[in-house]
GROMACS .gro file of C-alpha atoms in nm:
model
  496
    1UNK     CA    1   0.044   1.507  -2.367
    2UNK     CA    2   0.249   1.612  -2.111
    3UNK     CA    3   0.183   1.395  -1.795
    4UNK     CA    4   0.148   1.652  -1.561
    5UNK     CA    5  -0.164   1.854  -1.789
    6UNK     CA    6  -0.284   1.528  -1.870
    7UNK     CA    7  -0.323   1.463  -1.448
    8UNK     CA    8  -0.420   1.795  -1.372
    9UNK     CA    9  -0.694   1.801  -1.613
   10UNK     CA   10  -0.815   1.462  -1.537
   11UNK     CA   11  -0.774   1.601  -1.151
   12UNK     CA   12  -1.025   1.883  -1.227
   13UNK     CA   13  -1.257   1.666  -1.420
   14UNK     CA   14  -1.269   1.450  -1.147
   15UNK     CA   15  -1.269   1.662  -0.884
   16UNK     CA   16  -1.535   1.937  -1.020
   17UNK     CA   17  -1.830   1.710  -0.909
   18UNK     CA   18  -1.644   1.593  -0.621
   19UNK     CA   19  -1.569   1.955  -0.477
   20UNK     CA   20  -1.896   2.139  -0.625
   21UNK     CA   21  -2.084   1.831  -0.443
   22UNK     CA   22  -1.926   1.857  -0.136
   23UNK     CA   23  -1.885   2.228  -0.118
   24UNK     CA   24  -2.276   2.169  -0.144
   25UNK     CA   25  -2.254   1.875   0.070
   26UNK     CA   26  -2.070   2.114   0.355
   27UNK     CA   27  -2.344   2.405   0.321
   28UNK     CA   28  -2.555   2.131   0.431
   29UNK     CA   29  -2.374   2.124   0.792
   30UNK     CA   30  -2.538   2.517   0.875
   31UNK     CA   31  -2.901   2.362   0.768
   32UNK     CA   32  -2.784   2.049   1.021
   33UNK     CA   33  -2.615   2.204   1.298
   34UNK     CA   34  -2.926   2.463   1.302
   35UNK     CA   35  -3.201   2.241   1.227
   36UNK     CA   36  -3.031   1.990   1.527
   37UNK     CA   37  -2.884   2.041   1.880
   38UNK     CA   38  -2.524   1.907   1.931
   39UNK     CA   39  -2.658   1.587   2.054
   40UNK     CA   40  -2.842   1.506   1.774
   41UNK     CA   41  -2.582   1.565   1.537
   42UNK     CA   42  -2.326   1.387   1.730
   43UNK     CA   43  -2.558   1.061   1.648
   44UNK     CA   44  -2.512   1.144   1.293
   45UNK     CA   45  -2.132   1.167   1.341
   46UNK     CA   46  -2.099   0.866   1.514
   47UNK     CA   47  -2.304   0.641   1.271
   48UNK     CA   48  -2.097   0.735   0.943
   49UNK     CA   49  -1.800   0.703   1.146
   50UNK     CA   50  -1.930   0.327   1.194
   51UNK     CA   51  -2.021   0.319   0.822
   52UNK     CA   52  -1.658   0.432   0.718
   53UNK     CA   53  -1.517   0.147   0.905
   54UNK     CA   54  -1.784  -0.140   0.746
   55UNK     CA   55  -1.733   0.021   0.355
   56UNK     CA   56  -1.349  -0.075   0.380
   57UNK     CA   57  -1.435  -0.405   0.507
   58UNK     CA   58  -1.704  -0.470   0.233
   59UNK     CA   59  -1.492  -0.341  -0.068
   60UNK     CA   60  -1.160  -0.538   0.119
   61UNK     CA   61  -0.893  -0.308  -0.123
   62UNK     CA   62  -1.078  -0.427  -0.426
   63UNK     CA   63  -1.084  -0.154  -0.602
   64UNK     CA   64  -0.706  -0.117  -0.584
   65UNK     CA   65  -0.673  -0.479  -0.692
   66UNK     CA   66  -0.855  -0.412  -0.983
   67UNK     CA   67  -0.638  -0.124  -1.103
   68UNK     CA   68  -0.342  -0.346  -1.076
   69UNK     CA   69  -0.443  -0.643  -1.245
   70UNK     CA   70  -0.683  -0.444  -1.483
   71UNK     CA   71  -0.329  -0.274  -1.585
   72UNK     CA   72  -0.138  -0.572  -1.657
   73UNK     CA   73  -0.411  -0.803  -1.819
   74UNK     CA   74  -0.523  -0.859  -2.125
   75UNK     CA   75  -0.883  -0.923  -2.047
   76UNK     CA   76  -0.959  -0.621  -1.907
   77UNK     CA   77  -1.359  -0.763  -1.853
   78UNK     CA   78  -1.263  -1.067  -1.691
   79UNK     CA   79  -1.096  -0.876  -1.420
   80UNK     CA   80  -1.416  -0.647  -1.434
   81UNK     CA   81  -1.612  -0.918  -1.373
   82UNK     CA   82  -1.408  -1.131  -1.128
   83UNK     CA   83  -1.417  -0.803  -0.880
   84UNK     CA   84  -1.775  -0.753  -0.947
   85UNK     CA   85  -1.859  -1.109  -0.848
   86UNK     CA   86  -1.685  -1.132  -0.528
   87UNK     CA   87  -1.833  -0.784  -0.445
   88UNK     CA   88  -2.158  -0.908  -0.509
   89UNK     CA   89  -2.170  -1.239  -0.295
   90UNK     CA   90  -2.009  -1.053   0.010
   91UNK     CA   91  -2.216  -0.770  -0.048
   92UNK     CA   92  -2.548  -1.013  -0.029
   93UNK     CA   93  -2.453  -1.202   0.256
   94UNK     CA   94  -2.355  -0.888   0.441
   95UNK     CA   95  -2.719  -0.724   0.348
   96UNK     CA   96  -2.911  -1.027   0.448
   97UNK     CA   97  -2.726  -1.076   0.799
   98UNK     CA   98  -2.753  -0.707   0.852
   99UNK     CA   99  -3.118  -0.666   0.782
  100UNK     CA  100  -3.191  -0.963   1.021
  101UNK     CA  101  -2.974  -0.840   1.324
  102UNK     CA  102  -3.078  -0.492   1.282
  103UNK     CA  103  -3.259  -0.425   1.633
  104UNK     CA  104  -3.002  -0.588   1.833
  105UNK     CA  105  -2.724  -0.400   1.654
  106UNK     CA  106  -2.906  -0.082   1.678
  107UNK     CA  107  -2.968  -0.193   2.069
  108UNK     CA  108  -2.615  -0.243   2.110
  109UNK     CA  109  -2.528   0.080   1.996
  110UNK     CA  110  -2.804   0.294   2.175
  111UNK     CA  111  -3.001   0.348   1.906
  112UNK     CA  112  -3.278   0.114   2.029
  113UNK     CA  113  -3.590   0.313   1.926
  114UNK     CA  114  -3.418   0.315   1.568
  115UNK     CA  115  -3.354   0.025   1.422
  116UNK     CA  116  -3.473   0.160   1.092
  117UNK     CA  117  -3.113   0.362   1.116
  118UNK     CA  118  -2.943   0.033   1.076
  119UNK     CA  119  -3.143  -0.134   0.765
  120UNK     CA  120  -3.083   0.216   0.629
  121UNK     CA  121  -2.717   0.173   0.624
  122UNK     CA  122  -2.723  -0.175   0.533
  123UNK     CA  123  -2.851  -0.083   0.211
  124UNK     CA  124  -2.669   0.212   0.122
  125UNK     CA  125  -2.323   0.049   0.225
  126UNK     CA  126  -2.393  -0.255  -0.013
  127UNK     CA  127  -2.518   0.002  -0.324
  128UNK     CA  128  -2.203   0.199  -0.196
  129UNK     CA  129  -1.986  -0.123  -0.254
  130UNK     CA  130  -2.123  -0.273  -0.525
  131UNK     CA  131  -2.081   0.121  -0.696
  132UNK     CA  132  -1.708   0.068  -0.610
  133UNK     CA  133  -1.589  -0.120  -0.942
  134UNK     CA  134  -1.793   0.054  -1.192
  135UNK     CA  135  -1.655   0.363  -1.065
  136UNK     CA  136  -1.329   0.225  -1.080
  137UNK     CA  137  -1.316   0.132  -1.446
  138UNK     CA  138  -1.438   0.466  -1.573
  139UNK     CA  139  -1.144   0.596  -1.426
  140UNK     CA  140  -0.911   0.335  -1.582
  141UNK     CA  141  -1.079   0.397  -1.901
  142UNK     CA  142  -1.006   0.739  -1.851
  143UNK     CA  143  -1.418   0.838  -1.881
  144UNK     CA  144  -1.417   1.126  -1.655
  145UNK     CA  145  -1.706   1.296  -1.811
  146UNK     CA  146  -1.956   0.996  -1.733
  147UNK     CA  147  -1.788   0.952  -1.386
  148UNK     CA  148  -1.821   1.300  -1.304
  149UNK     CA  149  -2.212   1.328  -1.448
  150UNK     CA  150  -2.307   1.036  -1.246
  151UNK     CA  151  -2.127   1.190  -0.932
  152UNK     CA  152  -2.307   1.495  -0.985
  153UNK     CA  153  -2.666   1.311  -0.985
  154UNK     CA  154  -2.590   1.147  -0.645
  155UNK     CA  155  -2.451   1.474  -0.485
  156UNK     CA  156  -2.779   1.656  -0.684
  157UNK     CA  157  -3.013   1.420  -0.511
  158UNK     CA  158  -2.816   1.363  -0.166
  159UNK     CA  159  -2.850   1.766  -0.185
  160UNK     CA  160  -3.209   1.817  -0.281
  161UNK     CA  161  -3.397   1.565  -0.078
  162UNK     CA  162  -3.249   1.676   0.224
  163UNK     CA  163  -3.336   2.000   0.164
  164UNK     CA  164  -3.712   1.863   0.078
  165UNK     CA  165  -3.733   1.660   0.424
  166UNK     CA  166  -3.508   1.884   0.678
  167UNK     CA  167  -3.672   2.207   0.522
  168UNK     CA  168  -3.950   2.234   0.274
  169UNK     CA  169  -4.178   1.996   0.440
  170UNK     CA  170  -4.160   2.125   0.780
  171UNK     CA  171  -4.187   2.471   0.594
  172UNK     CA  172  -4.517   2.330   0.430
  173UNK     CA  173  -4.670   2.217   0.770
  174UNK     CA  174  -4.618   2.462   0.907
  175UNK     CA  175  -4.809   2.775   0.679
  176UNK     CA  176  -5.050   2.508   0.517
  177UNK     CA  177  -5.189   2.323   0.826
  178UNK     CA  178  -5.517   2.130   0.776
  179UNK     CA  179  -5.505   2.165   0.419
  180UNK     CA  180  -5.445   1.906   0.059
  181UNK     CA  181  -5.083   2.017   0.097
  182UNK     CA  182  -5.044   1.898   0.445
  183UNK     CA  183  -5.234   1.630   0.419
  184UNK     CA  184  -5.012   1.518   0.102
  185UNK     CA  185  -4.710   1.621   0.314
  186UNK     CA  186  -4.824   1.400   0.625
  187UNK     CA  187  -4.849   1.087   0.392
  188UNK     CA  188  -4.453   1.086   0.320
  189UNK     CA  189  -4.277   1.305   0.626
  190UNK     CA  190  -4.271   1.228   0.973
  191UNK     CA  191  -4.123   1.481   1.227
  192UNK     CA  192  -4.020   1.251   1.468
  193UNK     CA  193  -3.786   1.067   1.175
  194UNK     CA  194  -3.574   1.374   1.283
  195UNK     CA  195  -3.188   1.312   1.149
  196UNK     CA  196  -3.331   0.997   0.957
  197UNK     CA  197  -3.399   1.187   0.680
  198UNK     CA  198  -3.014   1.290   0.666
  199UNK     CA  199  -2.987   0.879   0.619
  200UNK     CA  200  -3.261   0.832   0.407
  201UNK     CA  201  -3.127   1.123   0.147
  202UNK     CA  202  -2.815   0.944   0.164
  203UNK     CA  203  -2.974   0.556   0.056
  204UNK     CA  204  -3.195   0.727  -0.184
  205UNK     CA  205  -2.909   0.892  -0.358
  206UNK     CA  206  -2.664   0.531  -0.351
  207UNK     CA  207  -2.971   0.359  -0.528
  208UNK     CA  208  -3.001   0.609  -0.791
  209UNK     CA  209  -2.648   0.614  -0.841
  210UNK     CA  210  -2.615   0.232  -0.852
  211UNK     CA  211  -2.909   0.234  -1.123
  212UNK     CA  212  -2.688   0.474  -1.333
  213UNK     CA  213  -2.403   0.243  -1.313
  214UNK     CA  214  -2.598  -0.087  -1.414
  215UNK     CA  215  -2.511  -0.051  -1.772
  216UNK     CA  216  -2.191  -0.037  -1.732
  217UNK     CA  217  -2.237  -0.376  -1.555
  218UNK     CA  218  -2.472  -0.568  -1.721
  219UNK     CA  219  -2.316  -0.556  -2.072
  220UNK     CA  220  -2.012  -0.710  -2.001
  221UNK     CA  221  -2.027  -1.060  -2.075
  222UNK     CA  222  -1.739  -1.225  -1.965
  223UNK     CA  223  -1.741  -1.459  -1.693
  224UNK     CA  224  -1.554  -1.467  -1.360
  225UNK     CA  225  -1.233  -1.633  -1.334
  226UNK     CA  226  -1.130  -1.824  -0.989
  227UNK     CA  227  -0.782  -1.820  -1.050
  228UNK     CA  228  -0.768  -1.482  -1.155
  229UNK     CA  229  -0.972  -1.396  -0.802
  230UNK     CA  230  -0.766  -1.596  -0.569
  231UNK     CA  231  -0.504  -1.412  -0.713
  232UNK     CA  232  -0.641  -1.057  -0.654
  233UNK     CA  233  -0.762  -1.175  -0.315
  234UNK     CA  234  -0.424  -1.251  -0.223
  235UNK     CA  235  -0.313  -0.891  -0.357
  236UNK     CA  236  -0.594  -0.723  -0.202
  237UNK     CA  237  -0.599  -0.894   0.171
  238UNK     CA  238  -0.317  -0.643   0.320
  239UNK     CA  239  -0.485  -0.357   0.146
  240UNK     CA  240  -0.811  -0.484   0.367
  241UNK     CA  241  -0.607  -0.433   0.684
  242UNK     CA  242  -0.410  -0.123   0.577
  243UNK     CA  243  -0.776   0.035   0.485
  244UNK     CA  244  -0.935  -0.111   0.811
  245UNK     CA  245  -0.615   0.063   1.002
  246UNK     CA  246  -0.683   0.374   0.781
  247UNK     CA  247  -1.027   0.408   0.923
  248UNK     CA  248  -0.913   0.365   1.269
  249UNK     CA  249  -0.703   0.671   1.247
  250UNK     CA  250  -0.959   0.840   1.047
  251UNK     CA  251  -1.263   0.791   1.264
  252UNK     CA  252  -1.203   0.570   1.572
  253UNK     CA  253  -1.208   0.912   1.753
  254UNK     CA  254  -1.539   0.980   1.685
  255UNK     CA  255  -1.647   0.609   1.762
  256UNK     CA  256  -1.485   0.610   2.084
  257UNK     CA  257  -1.523   0.990   2.218
  258UNK     CA  258  -1.852   0.921   2.386
  259UNK     CA  259  -1.707   0.680   2.588
  260UNK     CA  260  -1.396   0.849   2.718
  261UNK     CA  261  -1.548   1.196   2.784
  262UNK     CA  262  -1.660   1.291   3.152
  263UNK     CA  263  -2.002   1.365   3.223
  264UNK     CA  264  -2.344   1.247   3.129
  265UNK     CA  265  -2.401   1.078   2.758
  266UNK     CA  266  -2.612   1.406   2.612
  267UNK     CA  267  -2.307   1.597   2.712
  268UNK     CA  268  -2.073   1.319   2.592
  269UNK     CA  269  -2.277   1.349   2.252
  270UNK     CA  270  -2.308   1.693   2.226
  271UNK     CA  271  -1.912   1.735   2.231
  272UNK     CA  272  -1.868   1.447   1.983
  273UNK     CA  273  -2.154   1.700   1.784
  274UNK     CA  274  -1.925   1.994   1.772
  275UNK     CA  275  -1.598   1.797   1.714
  276UNK     CA  276  -1.765   1.628   1.408
  277UNK     CA  277  -1.892   1.961   1.270
  278UNK     CA  278  -1.532   2.142   1.351
  279UNK     CA  279  -1.417   1.803   1.118
  280UNK     CA  280  -1.579   1.976   0.828
  281UNK     CA  281  -1.392   2.289   0.851
  282UNK     CA  282  -1.123   2.085   0.682
  283UNK     CA  283  -1.341   2.010   0.396
  284UNK     CA  284  -1.123   2.204   0.136
  285UNK     CA  285  -0.840   2.014   0.208
  286UNK     CA  286  -1.031   1.665   0.229
  287UNK     CA  287  -1.180   1.787  -0.099
  288UNK     CA  288  -0.807   1.816  -0.247
  289UNK     CA  289  -0.646   1.520  -0.129
  290UNK     CA  290  -0.937   1.341  -0.247
  291UNK     CA  291  -0.987   1.435  -0.608
  292UNK     CA  292  -0.646   1.411  -0.645
  293UNK     CA  293  -0.641   1.059  -0.571
  294UNK     CA  294  -0.918   0.977  -0.809
  295UNK     CA  295  -0.708   1.095  -1.093
  296UNK     CA  296  -0.322   1.013  -0.918
  297UNK     CA  297  -0.415   0.659  -0.867
  298UNK     CA  298  -0.475   0.513  -1.211
  299UNK     CA  299  -0.215   0.748  -1.333
  300UNK     CA  300   0.078   0.639  -1.085
  301UNK     CA  301   0.022   0.270  -1.247
  302UNK     CA  302   0.023   0.404  -1.605
  303UNK     CA  303   0.316   0.632  -1.524
  304UNK     CA  304   0.514   0.315  -1.398
  305UNK     CA  305   0.578   0.166  -1.716
  306UNK     CA  306   0.746   0.459  -1.880
  307UNK     CA  307   1.136   0.554  -1.816
  308UNK     CA  308   1.233   0.723  -1.497
  309UNK     CA  309   0.884   0.745  -1.345
  310UNK     CA  310   1.005   0.838  -1.013
  311UNK     CA  311   1.081   1.179  -1.126
  312UNK     CA  312   0.735   1.234  -1.226
  313UNK     CA  313   0.597   1.116  -0.866
  314UNK     CA  314   0.872   1.360  -0.700
  315UNK     CA  315   0.754   1.685  -0.895
  316UNK     CA  316   0.355   1.515  -0.839
  317UNK     CA  317   0.448   1.502  -0.427
  318UNK     CA  318   0.645   1.911  -0.499
  319UNK     CA  319   0.321   2.054  -0.610
  320UNK     CA  320   0.079   1.840  -0.412
  321UNK     CA  321   0.227   1.992  -0.070
  322UNK     CA  322   0.252   2.326  -0.243
  323UNK     CA  323  -0.159   2.339  -0.330
  324UNK     CA  324  -0.200   2.212   0.028
  325UNK     CA  325  -0.013   2.464   0.215
  326UNK     CA  326  -0.190   2.726  -0.011
  327UNK     CA  327  -0.553   2.567   0.152
  328UNK     CA  328  -0.402   2.551   0.501
  329UNK     CA  329  -0.302   2.922   0.473
  330UNK     CA  330  -0.635   2.996   0.304
  331UNK     CA  331  -0.821   2.831   0.569
  332UNK     CA  332  -0.679   2.937   0.867
  333UNK     CA  333  -0.602   3.317   0.782
  334UNK     CA  334  -0.978   3.341   0.739
  335UNK     CA  335  -1.114   3.101   0.992
  336UNK     CA  336  -1.324   3.315   1.143
  337UNK     CA  337  -1.566   3.336   0.850
  338UNK     CA  338  -1.521   2.980   0.757
  339UNK     CA  339  -1.682   2.905   1.123
  340UNK     CA  340  -1.956   3.139   1.023
  341UNK     CA  341  -2.079   2.798   0.816
  342UNK     CA  342  -2.139   2.577   1.128
  343UNK     CA  343  -2.424   2.737   1.378
  344UNK     CA  344  -2.293   2.927   1.710
  345UNK     CA  345  -2.287   2.638   1.940
  346UNK     CA  346  -2.064   2.465   1.730
  347UNK     CA  347  -1.792   2.734   1.709
  348UNK     CA  348  -1.610   2.655   2.040
  349UNK     CA  349  -1.415   2.383   1.899
  350UNK     CA  350  -1.267   2.587   1.620
  351UNK     CA  351  -0.863   2.538   1.780
  352UNK     CA  352  -0.919   2.180   1.640
  353UNK     CA  353  -0.901   2.322   1.280
  354UNK     CA  354  -0.545   2.380   1.196
  355UNK     CA  355  -0.439   2.083   1.400
  356UNK     CA  356  -0.700   1.861   1.160
  357UNK     CA  357  -0.583   2.032   0.884
  358UNK     CA  358  -0.222   1.957   0.921
  359UNK     CA  359  -0.309   1.618   0.997
  360UNK     CA  360  -0.511   1.570   0.640
  361UNK     CA  361  -0.202   1.728   0.463
  362UNK     CA  362   0.041   1.439   0.630
  363UNK     CA  363  -0.250   1.197   0.511
  364UNK     CA  364  -0.208   1.326   0.155
  365UNK     CA  365   0.132   1.302   0.174
  366UNK     CA  366   0.121   0.973   0.296
  367UNK     CA  367  -0.111   0.867   0.008
  368UNK     CA  368   0.144   0.966  -0.261
  369UNK     CA  369   0.436   0.815  -0.064
  370UNK     CA  370   0.237   0.454  -0.066
  371UNK     CA  371   0.312   0.426  -0.464
  372UNK     CA  372   0.609   0.227  -0.393
  373UNK     CA  373   0.439  -0.041  -0.196
  374UNK     CA  374   0.156  -0.066  -0.494
  375UNK     CA  375   0.374  -0.042  -0.773
  376UNK     CA  376   0.635  -0.321  -0.572
  377UNK     CA  377   0.349  -0.574  -0.440
  378UNK     CA  378   0.451  -0.517  -0.132
  379UNK     CA  379   0.101  -0.447   0.015
  380UNK     CA  380   0.175  -0.602   0.373
  381UNK     CA  381   0.381  -0.363   0.428
  382UNK     CA  382   0.112  -0.045   0.354
  383UNK     CA  383  -0.075  -0.264   0.594
  384UNK     CA  384   0.196  -0.299   0.867
  385UNK     CA  385   0.236   0.104   0.854
  386UNK     CA  386  -0.165   0.168   0.928
  387UNK     CA  387  -0.142  -0.091   1.169
  388UNK     CA  388   0.118   0.121   1.312
  389UNK     CA  389  -0.096   0.444   1.316
  390UNK     CA  390  -0.411   0.270   1.448
  391UNK     CA  391  -0.184   0.172   1.746
  392UNK     CA  392  -0.096   0.544   1.758
  393UNK     CA  393  -0.440   0.595   1.736
  394UNK     CA  394  -0.628   0.405   2.023
  395UNK     CA  395  -0.333   0.474   2.304
  396UNK     CA  396  -0.356   0.820   2.256
  397UNK     CA  397  -0.678   0.851   2.231
  398UNK     CA  398  -0.734   0.638   2.516
  399UNK     CA  399  -0.469   0.845   2.664
  400UNK     CA  400  -0.567   1.227   2.547
  401UNK     CA  401  -0.939   1.251   2.487
  402UNK     CA  402  -1.023   1.182   2.919
  403UNK     CA  403  -0.770   1.487   2.990
  404UNK     CA  404  -0.847   1.724   2.711
  405UNK     CA  405  -1.148   1.612   2.513
  406UNK     CA  406  -1.198   1.607   2.189
  407UNK     CA  407  -0.874   1.859   2.127
  408UNK     CA  408  -0.673   1.523   2.236
  409UNK     CA  409  -0.828   1.336   1.928
  410UNK     CA  410  -0.738   1.591   1.708
  411UNK     CA  411  -0.353   1.543   1.826
  412UNK     CA  412  -0.424   1.188   1.810
  413UNK     CA  413  -0.477   1.219   1.454
  414UNK     CA  414  -0.217   1.444   1.379
  415UNK     CA  415   0.066   1.225   1.550
  416UNK     CA  416  -0.105   0.921   1.346
  417UNK     CA  417  -0.045   1.091   1.038
  418UNK     CA  418   0.240   1.209   1.104
  419UNK     CA  419   0.437   0.893   1.211
  420UNK     CA  420   0.270   0.703   0.937
  421UNK     CA  421   0.414   0.957   0.656
  422UNK     CA  422   0.753   0.921   0.801
  423UNK     CA  423   0.761   0.578   0.839
  424UNK     CA  424   0.657   0.546   0.462
  425UNK     CA  425   0.972   0.757   0.376
  426UNK     CA  426   1.201   0.560   0.451
  427UNK     CA  427   1.085   0.218   0.410
  428UNK     CA  428   0.978   0.365   0.024
  429UNK     CA  429   1.368   0.488   0.015
  430UNK     CA  430   1.450   0.112   0.064
  431UNK     CA  431   1.209  -0.045  -0.162
  432UNK     CA  432   1.152   0.201  -0.458
  433UNK     CA  433   1.356   0.511  -0.394
  434UNK     CA  434   1.253   0.874  -0.518
  435UNK     CA  435   1.430   1.152  -0.520
  436UNK     CA  436   1.170   1.428  -0.327
  437UNK     CA  437   1.254   1.749  -0.325
  438UNK     CA  438   1.287   1.765   0.066
  439UNK     CA  439   1.445   2.119   0.057
  440UNK     CA  440   1.168   2.290  -0.096
  441UNK     CA  441   0.906   2.082   0.139
  442UNK     CA  442   1.090   2.215   0.397
  443UNK     CA  443   1.125   2.557   0.291
  444UNK     CA  444   0.717   2.581   0.143
  445UNK     CA  445   0.603   2.435   0.513
  446UNK     CA  446   0.817   2.677   0.720
  447UNK     CA  447   0.724   3.032   0.519
  448UNK     CA  448   0.311   2.860   0.561
  449UNK     CA  449   0.371   2.787   0.907
  450UNK     CA  450   0.548   3.132   0.977
  451UNK     CA  451   0.279   3.314   0.746
  452UNK     CA  452   0.016   3.152   1.004
  453UNK     CA  453   0.206   3.218   1.309
  454UNK     CA  454   0.190   3.627   1.172
  455UNK     CA  455  -0.120   3.644   1.158
  456UNK     CA  456  -0.192   3.537   1.552
  457UNK     CA  457   0.002   3.824   1.619
  458UNK     CA  458  -0.259   4.050   1.445
  459UNK     CA  459  -0.486   4.128   1.754
  460UNK     CA  460  -0.725   4.366   1.636
  461UNK     CA  461  -1.092   4.394   1.634
  462UNK     CA  462  -1.108   4.618   1.297
  463UNK     CA  463  -1.220   4.366   1.037
  464UNK     CA  464  -1.047   4.566   0.767
  465UNK     CA  465  -0.736   4.563   0.890
  466UNK     CA  466  -0.738   4.193   0.972
  467UNK     CA  467  -0.891   4.032   0.633
  468UNK     CA  468  -0.639   4.294   0.486
  469UNK     CA  469  -0.364   4.161   0.637
  470UNK     CA  470  -0.444   3.836   0.596
  471UNK     CA  471  -0.467   3.872   0.229
  472UNK     CA  472  -0.163   4.010   0.217
  473UNK     CA  473  -0.018   3.732   0.381
  474UNK     CA  474  -0.189   3.464   0.157
  475UNK     CA  475  -0.032   3.705  -0.173
  476UNK     CA  476   0.273   3.689  -0.006
  477UNK     CA  477   0.272   3.266  -0.027
  478UNK     CA  478   0.135   3.291  -0.369
  479UNK     CA  479   0.429   3.526  -0.499
  480UNK     CA  480   0.715   3.366  -0.309
  481UNK     CA  481   0.604   3.068  -0.473
  482UNK     CA  482   0.560   3.198  -0.811
  483UNK     CA  483   0.889   3.295  -0.807
  484UNK     CA  484   1.018   3.020  -0.649
  485UNK     CA  485   0.850   2.803  -0.948
  486UNK     CA  486   0.837   3.020  -1.220
  487UNK     CA  487   1.149   2.830  -1.459
  488UNK     CA  488   0.931   2.529  -1.387
  489UNK     CA  489   0.597   2.647  -1.485
  490UNK     CA  490   0.737   2.768  -1.810
  491UNK     CA  491   0.933   2.431  -1.865
  492UNK     CA  492   0.616   2.216  -1.812
  493UNK     CA  493   0.427   2.485  -1.991
  494UNK     CA  494   0.642   2.457  -2.327
  495UNK     CA  495   0.667   2.103  -2.307
  496UNK     CA  496   0.278   2.083  -2.300
   0.00000   0.00000   0.00000
C-alpha cells in the first residue's frame, strides 16, 4: 500500500475516537465553566498539570523503547512482558507511597481539606501507566480498530459520569426532594464534592479501560528478560528527561501561574482558570497533532526499513504543516464563535489563543523532526533539546508572568517550542539529513498569517459580512493549496 495512504488511513482510525472523544470532552468545558467559578476550575487546571508531570515520570520513555525494540527483536512478546513488568513494579511502588502520604501532599499543594484528590489521582496515574504498553502493542500490530474501540469506551465512560454527577444528580435532587429518588441519589452523590466528580469520572474511565486491556496483557506467557530490560532502560532514560522537560514546557505555566501573579490567591486561581479554559480552545490543533503521533510513531520506525525513508519523512512534514495551518485559520477566523464554548467569565482570555495555536504548531513540527534522534539512537540529544526548552520556559515564565499575567505564560510557551523546533532541525541536518521543503513551508505559513492579519482589518458589527469575509479567506487558502499541490495529489492517488 502507498505509505501515505496507509498513514492517512491509520491516522483516521486512531484519530476518530480521539477526535470525537476530545471534542465531546471539549463540550464538557462549557459545563465546567458554567458549573464552577474560575477559582474552582483553576484547581482542576493545576491538578491536571501535576498529573502530566507524574505520568511522564511513571512511564519513563518505556512506550518509545517498546516500539524501538519490538520493531527489531524477534521475540516481541518478550519485549512486551519486560516493559509491562517494569511498569508494574514502578507503578505499584508509586501507588503505595502516594496513598500513604496523600494527606501531607494535599496539604503542601493547598488542598489540605481534600486529600481524596491525591488518592484518586494516584490510582488514575498508576492505571494509565499500566495501560500504556498494551495500547502501544495494538498500534505496533496495526490493530487500530480495537485501539479505537477501547478509546471510545474510555471517553464515553468519562463523559457519561461527568454528566451524571455534575448535571443529572443535582437536577434530580432539586426536582425530586424528599422522595425515594433523592434518597437513592444521596447515597452516591455529595454536593460538597464539587469538582471532585471530575476526578472520580476520570478514575472510573481509567479502571474500565485497564479492564478492557487485560486480555491483551494476560494471554502473554513470555517472561521478562532482565538483560533486555537493561537495554531498554538505557535507551529510554534520556526519553524520560526528554519527556519531563517537555512537560515542563507544556504545563509549567499552569503550575507556577498562581505563585507569580499579583493579588490574592483567589484572584490568582481565577486567572489560572481563565488561562486553562482558553488553553482548551486550541484543542483542534492539539487533537490533530496527537492523533497524527499515534499513527506516525510506529510508521516512522516501519518506514526506516525501506529505501530512501527521508523522502517520505519530508513529504509527511509538508502535509502536516498544511493541515496545521488550515486548523489555525479555521479557529482564528471564527474565534468569536469558538469562544462561545467557554463561559462568559472566561472569554477575556481570548488573546492567548493565536499565540498558543502557533506554539502547538511548532511543537507538532518538532515531533516530526524528532525522528532523527529516535532512529539514530541518539535520544540523549532529544533530552538536551527539551532541557533547553525547559530552561527557556522557566526563565520566561518568571520574567513575563508578573508583568503580563497569563499572556506572558503564552508567549513563554511560544518561545520555548520555536527554539526546540529550530535546534532540532539544525542538529537533524547533521546526524540524519532530511530535505524538507522549506520554501513550500515558508510560502504556506506566510499566506496563512497574511490571511489572518487581513481578517483583523475587517472591523464591522455585521455578522454576515464578518463571517462571510472569514469564509472567503479560508476558502482562498484551500484553493491556493489545492492549486499548488494538484500535481502531487494526482501522483499520490495514482500510486495508491
